Coordinates of C-alpha atoms in Angstrom, one line a residue:
M1 CA 104.0 99.5 182.4
S2 CA 107.2 100.7 183.9
N3 CA 109.5 103.2 182.3
R4 CA 112.1 100.5 181.7
S5 CA 109.6 98.5 179.7
I6 CA 108.7 101.5 177.6
I7 CA 112.4 102.3 177.0
A8 CA 113.0 98.7 176.0
L9 CA 110.1 98.7 173.5
I10 CA 111.4 102.0 172.0
A11 CA 114.9 100.5 171.7
L12 CA 113.6 97.4 170.0
A13 CA 111.5 99.4 167.6
F14 CA 114.5 101.6 166.7
L15 CA 116.7 98.5 166.3
G16 CA 114.1 97.0 163.9
F17 CA 113.9 100.2 161.9
V18 CA 117.7 100.3 161.7
L19 CA 117.9 96.7 160.5
T20 CA 115.3 97.3 157.8
Q21 CA 117.3 100.3 156.7
T22 CA 120.6 98.3 156.7
F23 CA 119.6 95.2 154.8
Y24 CA 118.0 95.0 151.4
T25 CA 117.4 92.3 148.8
V26 CA 117.9 92.2 145.1
D27 CA 115.2 90.6 143.0
P28 CA 116.2 88.5 139.9
T29 CA 114.1 90.9 137.7
K30 CA 115.8 94.1 139.2
Q31 CA 119.2 95.7 139.4
V32 CA 119.9 98.0 142.4
L33 CA 121.9 101.2 142.7
V34 CA 123.1 102.4 146.1
R35 CA 123.0 106.2 146.6
Q36 CA 124.9 108.0 149.3
F37 CA 123.6 111.5 149.9
G38 CA 122.1 111.3 146.4
A39 CA 125.3 110.3 144.6
I40 CA 125.7 106.8 143.2
V41 CA 128.3 104.7 144.9
G42 CA 129.8 101.4 143.6
E43 CA 128.4 99.4 140.7
P44 CA 124.8 98.2 140.3
K45 CA 123.9 95.0 142.3
T46 CA 122.5 92.4 139.8
E47 CA 123.0 89.1 141.6
P48 CA 119.9 88.1 143.6
G49 CA 120.5 88.0 147.4
L50 CA 120.7 89.9 150.6
Y51 CA 122.9 93.0 150.8
V52 CA 123.9 95.6 153.4
K53 CA 124.1 99.4 153.2
I54 CA 124.7 102.2 155.7
P55 CA 121.3 102.8 157.4
L56 CA 119.2 105.8 158.1
W57 CA 119.5 108.7 155.7
I58 CA 123.1 108.1 154.7
Q59 CA 122.5 105.6 151.9
D60 CA 119.3 104.6 150.1
I61 CA 118.7 102.3 147.1
Q62 CA 117.1 102.7 143.6
R63 CA 115.6 99.6 142.0
I64 CA 115.7 99.5 138.1
D65 CA 114.0 96.9 136.0
R66 CA 116.3 94.6 134.0
R67 CA 113.6 92.8 132.0
L68 CA 112.6 93.4 128.4
L69 CA 110.1 96.1 128.4
D70 CA 107.4 97.3 125.9
Y71 CA 106.5 100.8 124.9
E72 CA 103.5 101.8 122.8
A73 CA 104.2 105.1 120.9
E74 CA 101.5 107.6 120.4
E75 CA 99.7 107.4 117.0
F76 CA 101.0 110.1 114.6
E77 CA 100.8 111.1 110.9
I78 CA 103.7 111.1 108.5
I79 CA 104.2 112.0 104.8
A80 CA 105.9 109.3 102.7
G81 CA 108.4 109.9 100.0
D82 CA 105.7 110.1 97.3
Q83 CA 103.8 112.8 99.4
K84 CA 101.2 110.3 100.5
R85 CA 99.9 110.7 104.1
L86 CA 100.0 107.8 106.5
V87 CA 98.9 107.3 110.1
V88 CA 101.4 105.2 112.0
D89 CA 100.9 103.3 115.2
A90 CA 104.3 102.0 116.4
Y91 CA 105.7 100.1 119.4
A92 CA 109.2 99.4 120.8
R93 CA 110.9 96.8 123.0
Y94 CA 113.9 97.9 125.1
K95 CA 115.9 97.0 128.2
I96 CA 118.1 98.9 130.6
V97 CA 121.6 97.5 130.2
A98 CA 123.7 100.2 132.0
A99 CA 121.8 101.1 135.1
K100 CA 124.3 103.6 136.4
R101 CA 124.4 105.6 133.1
Y102 CA 120.6 105.4 132.9
A103 CA 120.2 106.8 136.4
Q104 CA 122.6 109.6 135.7
T105 CA 121.2 110.6 132.2
V106 CA 117.5 110.0 132.8
P107 CA 116.9 111.4 136.3
G108 CA 113.1 111.3 135.9
G109 CA 113.1 107.5 135.6
E110 CA 110.7 105.5 133.5
T111 CA 108.4 108.5 132.9
S112 CA 111.2 110.6 131.4
L113 CA 112.5 107.6 129.4
R114 CA 109.1 106.9 127.8
G115 CA 108.9 110.6 126.8
L116 CA 112.4 110.4 125.2
L117 CA 111.5 107.1 123.4
D118 CA 108.4 108.6 122.0
S119 CA 110.3 111.6 120.6
L120 CA 113.1 109.4 119.2
I121 CA 110.8 106.8 117.6
N122 CA 108.6 109.6 116.1
S123 CA 111.7 111.4 114.7
E124 CA 113.4 108.3 113.2
I125 CA 110.3 106.9 111.7
R126 CA 109.6 110.2 110.0
G127 CA 113.3 110.4 108.9
V128 CA 113.3 106.9 107.3
L129 CA 109.8 106.7 105.8
S130 CA 109.9 110.2 104.4
S131 CA 112.5 108.9 101.9
V132 CA 110.5 106.0 100.5
P133 CA 107.1 105.7 98.7
L134 CA 104.0 104.6 100.4
H135 CA 103.9 101.1 98.8
A136 CA 107.3 100.3 100.5
V137 CA 105.7 100.7 103.9
L138 CA 102.9 98.4 103.0
T139 CA 104.9 95.6 101.4
D140 CA 107.7 93.2 102.4
Q141 CA 110.2 96.2 102.3
R142 CA 108.8 97.3 105.6
A143 CA 110.9 94.8 107.6
N144 CA 114.2 96.4 106.3
L145 CA 112.8 99.8 107.0
M146 CA 112.0 98.8 110.6
D147 CA 115.5 97.4 111.1
E148 CA 117.0 100.7 110.0
I149 CA 114.7 102.6 112.3
T150 CA 115.7 100.3 115.2
R151 CA 119.4 100.8 114.5
R152 CA 119.0 104.6 114.5
V153 CA 117.0 104.6 117.7
N154 CA 119.3 102.2 119.5
V155 CA 122.4 104.4 118.7
K156 CA 120.8 107.2 120.6
T157 CA 119.3 105.2 123.5
M158 CA 122.6 103.4 124.2
E159 CA 123.9 106.8 125.3
L160 CA 121.2 106.6 128.0
G161 CA 122.2 103.1 129.0
V162 CA 119.1 101.7 127.2
E163 CA 119.3 99.1 124.5
T164 CA 116.4 99.3 121.9
V165 CA 115.8 95.7 120.9
D166 CA 113.1 96.3 118.3
V167 CA 110.9 99.0 116.8
R168 CA 107.9 97.9 114.8
I169 CA 104.9 99.5 113.1
K170 CA 101.9 97.9 114.5
R171 CA 99.4 99.6 112.1
A172 CA 99.8 101.9 109.1
D173 CA 96.6 103.3 107.7
L174 CA 95.7 106.2 105.4
P175 CA 94.0 109.1 107.1
Q176 CA 90.2 108.9 107.1
A177 CA 89.7 111.5 104.4
N178 CA 92.3 109.9 102.2
S179 CA 90.9 106.4 102.8
Q180 CA 87.5 107.5 101.6
S181 CA 89.0 109.1 98.5
V182 CA 91.0 106.0 97.8
Y183 CA 88.0 103.8 98.3
N184 CA 85.9 105.9 95.9
R185 CA 88.7 105.8 93.3
M186 CA 89.0 102.1 93.7
K187 CA 85.3 101.7 93.4
T188 CA 85.2 103.7 90.2
D189 CA 88.1 101.7 88.8
R190 CA 86.4 98.4 89.6
E191 CA 83.1 99.6 88.1
R192 CA 84.9 100.6 84.9
E193 CA 86.7 97.3 84.7
A194 CA 83.4 95.5 85.4
G195 CA 81.7 97.4 82.6
Q196 CA 84.6 96.7 80.2
L197 CA 84.5 93.0 81.1
R198 CA 80.7 92.9 80.5
A199 CA 81.1 94.6 77.2
E200 CA 83.8 92.2 76.1
G201 CA 81.7 89.3 77.4
D202 CA 78.7 90.5 75.3
E203 CA 80.9 90.9 72.3
E204 CA 82.3 87.4 72.7
N205 CA 78.8 86.0 73.3
A206 CA 77.5 87.6 70.1
R207 CA 80.6 86.3 68.2
I208 CA 80.1 82.8 69.5
K209 CA 76.4 82.8 68.7
A210 CA 77.0 84.1 65.1
T211 CA 79.7 81.4 64.6
A212 CA 77.4 78.7 66.0
D213 CA 74.4 79.9 63.8
R214 CA 76.6 80.0 60.7
E215 CA 77.9 76.5 61.5
V216 CA 74.3 75.2 62.0
A217 CA 73.2 76.7 58.7
V218 CA 76.2 75.1 56.9
I219 CA 75.5 71.7 58.6
K220 CA 71.8 71.9 57.7
A221 CA 72.6 72.9 54.1
D222 CA 75.1 70.0 53.9
A223 CA 72.6 67.6 55.4
G224 CA 69.8 68.8 53.1
L225 CA 72.1 68.3 50.1
K226 CA 73.2 64.9 51.2
G227 CA 69.6 64.0 51.9
Q228 CA 68.5 65.0 48.4
I229 CA 71.4 63.1 46.9
L230 CA 70.5 60.0 49.0
R231 CA 66.8 60.3 48.1
G232 CA 67.8 60.7 44.4
E233 CA 70.0 57.7 44.6
A234 CA 67.3 55.7 46.4
D235 CA 64.7 56.7 43.8
A236 CA 67.0 55.7 41.0
A237 CA 67.7 52.4 42.7
A238 CA 64.0 51.8 43.3
T239 CA 63.3 52.7 39.6
E240 CA 66.0 50.3 38.5
I241 CA 64.6 47.5 40.7
Y242 CA 61.1 48.2 39.5
A243 CA 62.3 48.1 35.9
K244 CA 64.2 44.9 36.4
A245 CA 61.2 43.3 38.2
F246 CA 58.8 44.6 35.4
S247 CA 61.1 43.2 32.7
K248 CA 61.2 39.7 34.4
D249 CA 57.5 39.2 34.9
K250 CA 55.3 41.8 33.4
D251 CA 52.1 40.1 34.5
F252 CA 53.1 39.9 38.2
Y253 CA 54.2 43.5 38.1
A254 CA 50.9 44.6 36.6
F255 CA 49.1 42.5 39.3
Y256 CA 51.2 44.0 42.1
R257 CA 50.6 47.5 41.0
R258 CA 46.9 46.9 40.7
M259 CA 46.8 45.4 44.3
E260 CA 48.6 48.5 45.6
A261 CA 46.0 50.6 43.9
Y262 CA 43.2 48.6 45.5
K263 CA 44.9 48.9 48.9
Q264 CA 45.1 52.7 48.6
A265 CA 41.5 53.0 47.3
F266 CA 39.8 50.7 49.7
G267 CA 42.2 50.3 52.6
S268 CA 41.3 53.4 54.6
G269 CA 37.5 52.6 54.7
G270 CA 34.6 54.9 54.4
S271 CA 35.4 55.7 50.7
T272 CA 32.7 55.9 48.1
M273 CA 33.6 55.3 44.4
L274 CA 31.1 55.4 41.6
L275 CA 32.6 53.4 38.7
S276 CA 31.2 51.2 36.1
P277 CA 31.6 47.4 36.9
D278 CA 33.2 46.8 33.5
N279 CA 35.9 49.4 34.2
D280 CA 39.4 48.3 33.6
F281 CA 40.1 49.1 37.3
F282 CA 38.1 46.0 38.2
R283 CA 39.7 43.5 35.8
Y284 CA 41.2 41.4 38.6
F285 CA 37.8 41.1 40.3
N286 CA 36.6 39.0 37.4
D287 CA 39.8 37.2 36.6
P288 CA 42.8 36.8 39.0
A289 CA 45.1 36.7 36.0
G290 CA 43.6 40.0 34.7
M291 CA 43.2 38.5 31.3
V292 CA 39.3 38.8 31.2
L293 CA 38.1 42.4 30.9
P294 CA 34.7 43.3 32.4
K295 CA 31.9 43.2 29.9
K296 CA 30.8 46.5 28.6

């Protein structure tokens, strides 16, 4: 290869390098700052497209994300307004709205910003939650508390060119030692309540049984009394009927009673009776009318 060819290749490579250092693109998800000898020149480029800058080491670019970003804060412990300890796990969502101010106030970029966010979130959560009792953090009041924390954090991050869109507590738990203590206390309370409910149940059971037994005794007594009254009335009615029947036909009544006696004496079978044949008991054996008595 001749020297001219080598020089041409070197020239082409240099030209390509210069072109790559001259043109740059802006992505829709980014905003671009142009720095000249380290100082920011002009306004951030936010519109997507192809742009030109002074090549080589005169100007360079800094790309900054313009999307909504998430940040997970480190878990930390706070003391609520009622002196209860609480372990908080929070997160934040933010976006860089003033790229030039952000680049000037946060020279370390995203790493420095996350450190600042962690400190701000920790501080503002402590400041707000330390003035309210624990139950406020664990109930519907938490949404209002989070809005106040977001407002406070945003006031300070806007000075950095960063808008804090939201700060939320992802998890709020009691410390492990406190959790066990609370669990034991809740267990004791529930056991005491269960014992009280069982005692009240036993007392109610005994009361219901006593009432039922008393009502059963009263019902039985009333039924016995009514039964005796009915039996008395029935016996009286039967006696009256027998009396009327006896008064109408004394012979038939005597015959009927004697037949009932025979039925009871001989109906069961296997009975043995030693009586004289001329006994009055056998008068109807000799005369159906019962008029002829057996001979002595």
